[in-house]
Tab-separated table of C-alpha atoms and ligand atoms in Angstrom:
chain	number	residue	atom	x	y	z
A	11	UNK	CA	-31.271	-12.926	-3.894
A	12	UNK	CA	-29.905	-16.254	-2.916
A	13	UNK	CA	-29.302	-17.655	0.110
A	14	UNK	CA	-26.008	-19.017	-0.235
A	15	UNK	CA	-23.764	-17.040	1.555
A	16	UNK	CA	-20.886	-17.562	-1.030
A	17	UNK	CA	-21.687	-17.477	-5.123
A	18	UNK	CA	-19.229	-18.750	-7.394
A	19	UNK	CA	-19.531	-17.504	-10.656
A	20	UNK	CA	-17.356	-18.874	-13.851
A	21	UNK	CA	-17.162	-16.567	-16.544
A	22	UNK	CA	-14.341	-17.332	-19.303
A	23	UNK	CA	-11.740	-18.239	-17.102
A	24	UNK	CA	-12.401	-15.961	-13.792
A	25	UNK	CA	-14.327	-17.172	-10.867
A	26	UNK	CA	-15.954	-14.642	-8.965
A	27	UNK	CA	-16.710	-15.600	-5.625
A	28	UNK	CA	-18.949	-13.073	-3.980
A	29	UNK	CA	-19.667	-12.740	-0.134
A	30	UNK	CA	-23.454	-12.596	0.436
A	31	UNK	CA	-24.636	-12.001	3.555
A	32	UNK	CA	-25.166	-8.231	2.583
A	33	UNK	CA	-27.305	-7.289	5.621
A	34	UNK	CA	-24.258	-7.472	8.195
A	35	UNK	CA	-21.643	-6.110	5.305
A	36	UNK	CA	-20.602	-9.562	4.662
A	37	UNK	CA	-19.951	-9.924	8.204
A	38	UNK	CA	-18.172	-13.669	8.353
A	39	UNK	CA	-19.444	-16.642	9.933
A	40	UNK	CA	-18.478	-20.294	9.558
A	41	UNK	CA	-20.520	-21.313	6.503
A	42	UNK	CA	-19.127	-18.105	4.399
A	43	UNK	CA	-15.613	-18.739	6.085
A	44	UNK	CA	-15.428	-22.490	5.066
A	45	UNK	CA	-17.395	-21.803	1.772
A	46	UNK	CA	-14.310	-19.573	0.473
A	47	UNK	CA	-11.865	-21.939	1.449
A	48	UNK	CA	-13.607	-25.189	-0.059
A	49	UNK	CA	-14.512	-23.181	-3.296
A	50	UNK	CA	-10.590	-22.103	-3.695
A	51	UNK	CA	-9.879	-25.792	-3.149
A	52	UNK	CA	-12.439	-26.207	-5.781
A	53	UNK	CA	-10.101	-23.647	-7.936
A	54	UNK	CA	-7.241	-25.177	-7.574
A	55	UNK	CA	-7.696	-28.455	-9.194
A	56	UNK	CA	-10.306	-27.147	-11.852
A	57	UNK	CA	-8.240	-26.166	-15.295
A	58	UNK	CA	-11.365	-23.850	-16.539
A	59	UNK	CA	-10.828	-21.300	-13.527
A	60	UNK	CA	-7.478	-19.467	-14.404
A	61	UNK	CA	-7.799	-16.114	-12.310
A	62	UNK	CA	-9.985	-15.850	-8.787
A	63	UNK	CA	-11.817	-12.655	-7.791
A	64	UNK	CA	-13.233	-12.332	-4.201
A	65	UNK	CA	-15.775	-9.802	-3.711
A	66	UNK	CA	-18.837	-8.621	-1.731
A	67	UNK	CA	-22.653	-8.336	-2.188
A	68	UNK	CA	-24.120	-5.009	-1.290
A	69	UNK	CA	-22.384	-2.232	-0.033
A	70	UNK	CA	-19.961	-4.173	1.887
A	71	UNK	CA	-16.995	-5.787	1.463
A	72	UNK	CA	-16.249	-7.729	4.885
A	73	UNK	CA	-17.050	-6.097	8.085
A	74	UNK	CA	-14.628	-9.331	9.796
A	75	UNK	CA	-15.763	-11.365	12.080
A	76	UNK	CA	-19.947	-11.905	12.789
A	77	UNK	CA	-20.097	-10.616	16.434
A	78	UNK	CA	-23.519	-11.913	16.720
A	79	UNK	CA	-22.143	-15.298	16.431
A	80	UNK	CA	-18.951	-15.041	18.614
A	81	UNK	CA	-20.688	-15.716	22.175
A	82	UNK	CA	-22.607	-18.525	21.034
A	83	UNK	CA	-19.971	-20.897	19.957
A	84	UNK	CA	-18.343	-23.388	21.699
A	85	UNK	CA	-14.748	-23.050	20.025
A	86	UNK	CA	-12.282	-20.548	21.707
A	87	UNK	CA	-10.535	-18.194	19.409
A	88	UNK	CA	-7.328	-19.702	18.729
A	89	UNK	CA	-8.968	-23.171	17.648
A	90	UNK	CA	-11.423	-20.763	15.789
A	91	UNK	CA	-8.997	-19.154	14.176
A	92	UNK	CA	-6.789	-22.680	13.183
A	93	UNK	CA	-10.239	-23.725	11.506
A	94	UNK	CA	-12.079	-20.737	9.684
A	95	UNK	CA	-9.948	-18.086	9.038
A	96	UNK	CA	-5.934	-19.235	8.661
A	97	UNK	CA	-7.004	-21.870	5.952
A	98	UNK	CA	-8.897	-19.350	4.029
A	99	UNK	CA	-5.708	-16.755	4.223
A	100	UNK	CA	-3.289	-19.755	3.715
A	101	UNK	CA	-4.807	-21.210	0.572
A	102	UNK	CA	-5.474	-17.536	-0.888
A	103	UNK	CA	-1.554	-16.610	-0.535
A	104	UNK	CA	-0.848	-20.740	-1.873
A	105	UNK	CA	-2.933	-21.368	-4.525
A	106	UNK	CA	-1.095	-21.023	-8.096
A	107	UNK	CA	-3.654	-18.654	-9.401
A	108	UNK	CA	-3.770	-15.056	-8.986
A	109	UNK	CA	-6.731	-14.123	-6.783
A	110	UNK	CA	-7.892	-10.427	-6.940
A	111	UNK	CA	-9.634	-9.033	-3.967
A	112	UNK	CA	-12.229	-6.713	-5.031
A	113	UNK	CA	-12.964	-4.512	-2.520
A	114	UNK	CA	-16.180	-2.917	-3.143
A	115	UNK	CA	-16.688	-1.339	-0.550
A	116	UNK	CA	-15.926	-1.345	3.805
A	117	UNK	CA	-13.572	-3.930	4.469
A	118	UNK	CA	-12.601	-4.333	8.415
A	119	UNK	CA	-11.356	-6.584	10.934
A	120	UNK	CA	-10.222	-9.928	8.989
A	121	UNK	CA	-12.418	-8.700	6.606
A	122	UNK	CA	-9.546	-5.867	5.512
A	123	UNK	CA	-6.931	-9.250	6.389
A	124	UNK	CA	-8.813	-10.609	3.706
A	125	UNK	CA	-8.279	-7.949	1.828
A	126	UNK	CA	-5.068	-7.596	1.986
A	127	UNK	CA	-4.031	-10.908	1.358
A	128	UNK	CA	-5.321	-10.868	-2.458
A	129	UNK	CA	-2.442	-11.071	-5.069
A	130	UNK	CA	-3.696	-8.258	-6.747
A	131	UNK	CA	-6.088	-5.859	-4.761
A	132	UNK	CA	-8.666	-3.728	-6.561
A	133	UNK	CA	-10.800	-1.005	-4.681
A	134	UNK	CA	-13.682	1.172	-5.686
A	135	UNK	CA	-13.578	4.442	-4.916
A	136	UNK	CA	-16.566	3.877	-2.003
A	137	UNK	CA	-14.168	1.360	-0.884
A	138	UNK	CA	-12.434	1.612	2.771
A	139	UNK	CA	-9.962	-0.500	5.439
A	140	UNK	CA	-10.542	-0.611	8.640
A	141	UNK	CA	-7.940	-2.539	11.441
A	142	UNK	CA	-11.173	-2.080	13.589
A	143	UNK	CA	-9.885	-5.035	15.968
A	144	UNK	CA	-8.401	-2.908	18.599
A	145	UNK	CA	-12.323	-1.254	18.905
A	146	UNK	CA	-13.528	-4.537	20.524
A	147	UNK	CA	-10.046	-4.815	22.878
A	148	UNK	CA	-9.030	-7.766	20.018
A	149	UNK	CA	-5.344	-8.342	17.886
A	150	UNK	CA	-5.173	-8.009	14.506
A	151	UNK	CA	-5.515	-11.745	13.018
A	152	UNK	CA	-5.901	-13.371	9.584
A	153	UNK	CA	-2.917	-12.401	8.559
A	154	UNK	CA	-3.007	-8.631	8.992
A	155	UNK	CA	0.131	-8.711	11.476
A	156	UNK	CA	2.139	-10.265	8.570
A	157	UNK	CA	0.751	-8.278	5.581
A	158	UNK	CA	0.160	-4.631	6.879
A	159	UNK	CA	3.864	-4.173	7.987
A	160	UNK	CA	5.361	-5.655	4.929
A	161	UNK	CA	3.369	-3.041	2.871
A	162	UNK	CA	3.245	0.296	5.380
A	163	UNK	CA	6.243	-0.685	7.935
A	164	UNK	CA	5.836	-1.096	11.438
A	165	UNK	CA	4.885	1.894	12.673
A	166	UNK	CA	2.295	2.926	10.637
A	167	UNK	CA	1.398	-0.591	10.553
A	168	UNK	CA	1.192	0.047	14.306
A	169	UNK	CA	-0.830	3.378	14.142
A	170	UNK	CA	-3.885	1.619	12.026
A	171	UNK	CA	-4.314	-1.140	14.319
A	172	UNK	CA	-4.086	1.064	17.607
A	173	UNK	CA	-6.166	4.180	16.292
A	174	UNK	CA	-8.967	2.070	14.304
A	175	UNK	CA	-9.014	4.632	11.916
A	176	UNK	CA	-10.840	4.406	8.495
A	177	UNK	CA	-8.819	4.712	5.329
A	178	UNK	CA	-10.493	5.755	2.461
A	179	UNK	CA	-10.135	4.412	-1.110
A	180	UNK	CA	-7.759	7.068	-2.094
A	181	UNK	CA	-5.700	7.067	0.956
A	182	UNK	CA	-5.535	2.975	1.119
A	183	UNK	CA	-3.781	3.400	-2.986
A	184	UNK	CA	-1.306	6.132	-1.764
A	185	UNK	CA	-0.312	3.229	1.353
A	186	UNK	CA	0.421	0.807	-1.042
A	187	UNK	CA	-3.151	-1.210	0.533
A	188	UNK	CA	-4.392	-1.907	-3.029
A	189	UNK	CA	-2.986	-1.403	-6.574
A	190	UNK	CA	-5.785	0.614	-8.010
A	191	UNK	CA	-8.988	2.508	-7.247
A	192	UNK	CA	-11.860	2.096	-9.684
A	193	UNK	CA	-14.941	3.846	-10.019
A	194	UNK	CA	-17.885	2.757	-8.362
A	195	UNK	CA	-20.602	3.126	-10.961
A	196	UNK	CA	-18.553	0.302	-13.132
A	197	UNK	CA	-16.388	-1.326	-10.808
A	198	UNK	CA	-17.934	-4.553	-11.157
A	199	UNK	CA	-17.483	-4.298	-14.917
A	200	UNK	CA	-14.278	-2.699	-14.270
A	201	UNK	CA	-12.708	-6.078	-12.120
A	202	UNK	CA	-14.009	-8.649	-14.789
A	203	UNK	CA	-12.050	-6.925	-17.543
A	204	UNK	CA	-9.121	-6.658	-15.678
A	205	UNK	CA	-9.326	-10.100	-14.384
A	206	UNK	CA	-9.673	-11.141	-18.316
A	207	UNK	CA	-6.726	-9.530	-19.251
A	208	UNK	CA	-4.819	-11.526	-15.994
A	209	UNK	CA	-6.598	-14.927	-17.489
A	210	UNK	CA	-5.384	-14.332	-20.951
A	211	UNK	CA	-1.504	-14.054	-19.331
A	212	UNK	CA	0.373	-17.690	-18.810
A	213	UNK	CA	-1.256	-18.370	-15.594
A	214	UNK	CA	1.003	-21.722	-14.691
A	215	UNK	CA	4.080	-19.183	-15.208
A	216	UNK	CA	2.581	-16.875	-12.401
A	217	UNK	CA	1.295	-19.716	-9.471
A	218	UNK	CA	5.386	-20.918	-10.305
A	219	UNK	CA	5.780	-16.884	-9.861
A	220	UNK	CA	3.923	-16.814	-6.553
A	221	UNK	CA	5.538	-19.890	-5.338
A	222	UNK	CA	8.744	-17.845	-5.675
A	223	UNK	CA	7.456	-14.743	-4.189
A	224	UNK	CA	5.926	-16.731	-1.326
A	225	UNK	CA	9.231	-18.054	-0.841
A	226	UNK	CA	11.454	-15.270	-1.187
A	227	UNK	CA	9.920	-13.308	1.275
A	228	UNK	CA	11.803	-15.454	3.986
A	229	UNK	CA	14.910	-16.324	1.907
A	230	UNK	CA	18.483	-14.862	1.231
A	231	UNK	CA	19.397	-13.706	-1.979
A	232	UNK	CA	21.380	-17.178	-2.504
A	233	UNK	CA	18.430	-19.239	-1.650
A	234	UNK	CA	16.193	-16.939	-3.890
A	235	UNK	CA	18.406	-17.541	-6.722
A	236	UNK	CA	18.726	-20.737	-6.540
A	237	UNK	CA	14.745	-21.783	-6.319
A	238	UNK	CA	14.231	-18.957	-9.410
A	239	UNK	CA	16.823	-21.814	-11.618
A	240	UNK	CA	14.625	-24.325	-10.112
A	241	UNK	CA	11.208	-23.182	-11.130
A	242	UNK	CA	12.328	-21.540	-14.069
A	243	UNK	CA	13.040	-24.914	-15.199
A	244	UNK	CA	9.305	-25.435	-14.499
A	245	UNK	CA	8.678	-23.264	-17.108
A	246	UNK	CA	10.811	-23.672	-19.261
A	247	UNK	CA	9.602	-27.067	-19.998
A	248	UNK	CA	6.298	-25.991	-19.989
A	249	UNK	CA	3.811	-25.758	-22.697
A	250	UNK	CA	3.060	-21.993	-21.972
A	251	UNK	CA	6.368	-21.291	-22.722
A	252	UNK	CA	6.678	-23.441	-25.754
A	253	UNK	CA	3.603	-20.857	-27.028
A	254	UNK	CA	5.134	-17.981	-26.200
A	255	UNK	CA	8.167	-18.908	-27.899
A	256	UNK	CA	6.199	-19.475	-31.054
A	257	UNK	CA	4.278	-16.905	-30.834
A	258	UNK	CA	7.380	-14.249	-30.557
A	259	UNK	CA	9.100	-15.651	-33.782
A	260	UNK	CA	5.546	-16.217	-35.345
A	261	UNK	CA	4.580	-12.253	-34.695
A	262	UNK	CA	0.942	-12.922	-33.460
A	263	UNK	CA	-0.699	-12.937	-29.916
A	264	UNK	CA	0.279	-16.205	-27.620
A	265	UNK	CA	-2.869	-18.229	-26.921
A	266	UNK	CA	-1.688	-19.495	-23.179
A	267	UNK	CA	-5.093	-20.887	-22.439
A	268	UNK	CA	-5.127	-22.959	-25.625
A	269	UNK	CA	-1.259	-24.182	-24.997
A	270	UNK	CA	-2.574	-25.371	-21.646
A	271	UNK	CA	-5.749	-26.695	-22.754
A	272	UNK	CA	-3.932	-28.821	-25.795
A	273	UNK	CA	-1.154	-30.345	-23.525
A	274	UNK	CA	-3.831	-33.482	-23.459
B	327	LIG	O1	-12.157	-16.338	16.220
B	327	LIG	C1	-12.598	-15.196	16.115
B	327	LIG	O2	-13.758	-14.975	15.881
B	327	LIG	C2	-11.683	-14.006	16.201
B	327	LIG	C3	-11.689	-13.346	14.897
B	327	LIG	C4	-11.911	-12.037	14.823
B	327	LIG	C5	-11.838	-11.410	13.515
B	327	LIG	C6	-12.503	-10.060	13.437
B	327	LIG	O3	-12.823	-9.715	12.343
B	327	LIG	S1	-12.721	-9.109	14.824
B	327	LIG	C7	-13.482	-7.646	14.155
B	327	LIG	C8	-14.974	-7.830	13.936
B	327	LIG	N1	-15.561	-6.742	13.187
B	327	LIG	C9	-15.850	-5.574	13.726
B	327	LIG	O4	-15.616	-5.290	14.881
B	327	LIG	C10	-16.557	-4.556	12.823
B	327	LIG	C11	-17.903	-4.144	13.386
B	327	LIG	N2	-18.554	-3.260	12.456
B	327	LIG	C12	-18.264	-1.949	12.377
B	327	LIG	O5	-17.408	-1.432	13.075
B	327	LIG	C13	-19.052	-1.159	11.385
B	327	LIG	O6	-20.224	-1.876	11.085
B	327	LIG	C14	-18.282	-0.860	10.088
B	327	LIG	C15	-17.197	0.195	10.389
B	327	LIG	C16	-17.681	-2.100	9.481
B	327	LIG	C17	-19.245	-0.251	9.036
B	327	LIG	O7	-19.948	0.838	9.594
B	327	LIG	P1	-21.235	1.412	8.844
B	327	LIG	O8	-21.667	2.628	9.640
B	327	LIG	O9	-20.926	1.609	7.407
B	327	LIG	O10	-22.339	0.256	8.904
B	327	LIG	P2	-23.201	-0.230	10.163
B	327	LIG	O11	-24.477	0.545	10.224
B	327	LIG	O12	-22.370	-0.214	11.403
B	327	LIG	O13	-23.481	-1.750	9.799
B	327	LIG	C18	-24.526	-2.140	8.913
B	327	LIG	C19	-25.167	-3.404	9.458
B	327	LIG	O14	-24.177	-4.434	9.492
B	327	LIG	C20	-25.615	-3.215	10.911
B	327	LIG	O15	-26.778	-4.004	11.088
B	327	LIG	P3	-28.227	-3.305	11.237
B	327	LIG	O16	-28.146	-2.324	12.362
B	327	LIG	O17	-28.465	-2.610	9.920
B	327	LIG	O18	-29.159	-4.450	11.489
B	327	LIG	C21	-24.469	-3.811	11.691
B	327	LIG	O19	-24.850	-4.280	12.963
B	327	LIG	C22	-24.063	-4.979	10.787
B	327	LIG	N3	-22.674	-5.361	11.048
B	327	LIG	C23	-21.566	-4.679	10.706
B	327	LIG	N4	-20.488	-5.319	11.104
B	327	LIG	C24	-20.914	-6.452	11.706
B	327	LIG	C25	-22.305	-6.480	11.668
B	327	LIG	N5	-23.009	-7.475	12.219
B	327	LIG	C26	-22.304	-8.480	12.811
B	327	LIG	N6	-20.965	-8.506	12.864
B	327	LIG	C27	-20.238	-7.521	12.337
B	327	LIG	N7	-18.894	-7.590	12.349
């Protein structure tokens, strides 16, 4: 097994980024933390990686922060939490690719923030959450006071992060946590294909469709309207669109990685 604590892994079009430090469940410390963030950076500007998938080695997901590390460092948490974590959640919600988080398998602390804060979120069925902060006396950080309300409301929002409790699999896809649960035997398999099929769709159209989301969530209808005209004008001039078009009137299958590959 290697030592790196994050693998990237290209496979036609999807970049699977896997969280190895499968002893502690993934547990995070800085090198893992910064790895993510510098190999979605990486992402961004690189045309061959069209859809991200974030995973974990082992049985493990994230277990959140690396408590073994936590009274050795010399940064308090705030400026901690400005440097490791809050880049990794803010380029995962602003990076105009989908990301899947592919939770295979505990996911707690910011470890179920970083869950969470996947575009699409895909569990196995030994999969589980866990808002375990309140268990160590901490607050819920990486982004889980922003997502977990917006999905559950506030109350039950509330009741995860004050009870601790584990959710399993099943329970996390009846919450609205993740969009499906996979099996566990061929999950692995299971997350590439679906990532495929995401790679194969007009992935410029859906970072523009993020960017919209993103923004909508703290915009009146007006202002949502207005930025849809704005980037659907984006689109529209886009080469993606120009093959879909064709494709349509042509009857066959739009080739959106080839239309985006060809623009020269
Ligand atoms: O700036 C800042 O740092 C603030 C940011 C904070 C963000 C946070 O994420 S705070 C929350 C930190 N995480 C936790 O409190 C979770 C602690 N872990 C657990 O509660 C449990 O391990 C789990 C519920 C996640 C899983 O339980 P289980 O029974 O499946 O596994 P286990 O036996 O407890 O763990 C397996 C191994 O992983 C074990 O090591 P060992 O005994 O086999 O050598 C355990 O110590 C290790 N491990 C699990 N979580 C962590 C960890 N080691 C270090 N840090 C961990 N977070």
């Amino acid at each position: 097994m290697s030592d790196q604590v994050v693998l990237r892994d290209l496979q036609e079009g999807v970049l699977t980024l896997t969280m190895n430090r499968p002893d502690k469940l993934n547990a995070a410390n800085d090198p893992l933390l910064l790895g993510l963030t510098a190999a979605l950076r990486d992402a961004e500007r690189d045309d061959a990686v069209r859809v991200v998938v974030i995973t974990g080695a082992g049985r493990g997901f994230c277990a959140g922060q690396d408590l073994g590390d936590v009274g050795a460092r010399e940064m308090g948490f705030a400026e901690h939490l400005r440097h490791t974590y809050n880049p990794l959640v803010s380029k995962m919600r602003s990076i105009e690719k989908p990301v899947i988080t592919a939770v295979n398998g505990v996911a707690a602390g910011a470890g179920a923030s970083i869950a969470l804060a996947g575009d699409v979120r895909l569990f196995s069925e030994a999969a589980s959450f866990i808002e375990v902060f309140s268990n160590i006396a901490l607050v819920p950080d990486s982004g889980s006071t922003w997502t977990l309300p917006r999905l559950v409301g506030w109350n039950r929002a509330f009741e995860l992060m004050a009870l601790a409790e584990r959710v399993s699999a099943e329970d996390a896809l009846r919450l609205g946590l993740c969009e499906q649960v996979l099996p566990h035997d061929t999950f692995r398999e299971e997350v590439q294909a679906y990532a495929a099929r995401l790679a194969a769709r007009p992935v410029r159209a859906l970072g523009l469709t993020k960017r919209a989301l993103n923004r909508a969530m703290t915009s009146t209808l007006e202002e949502a309207l207005e930025y849809e005209a704005q980037l659907q004008q984006v689109a529209g001039e886009g080469a993606e669109h120009r093959e879909g078009i064709s494709a349509f009137l042509e009857k066959r299958r739009p080739d959106f990685a080839g239309a985006v590959t060809g623009e020269g």
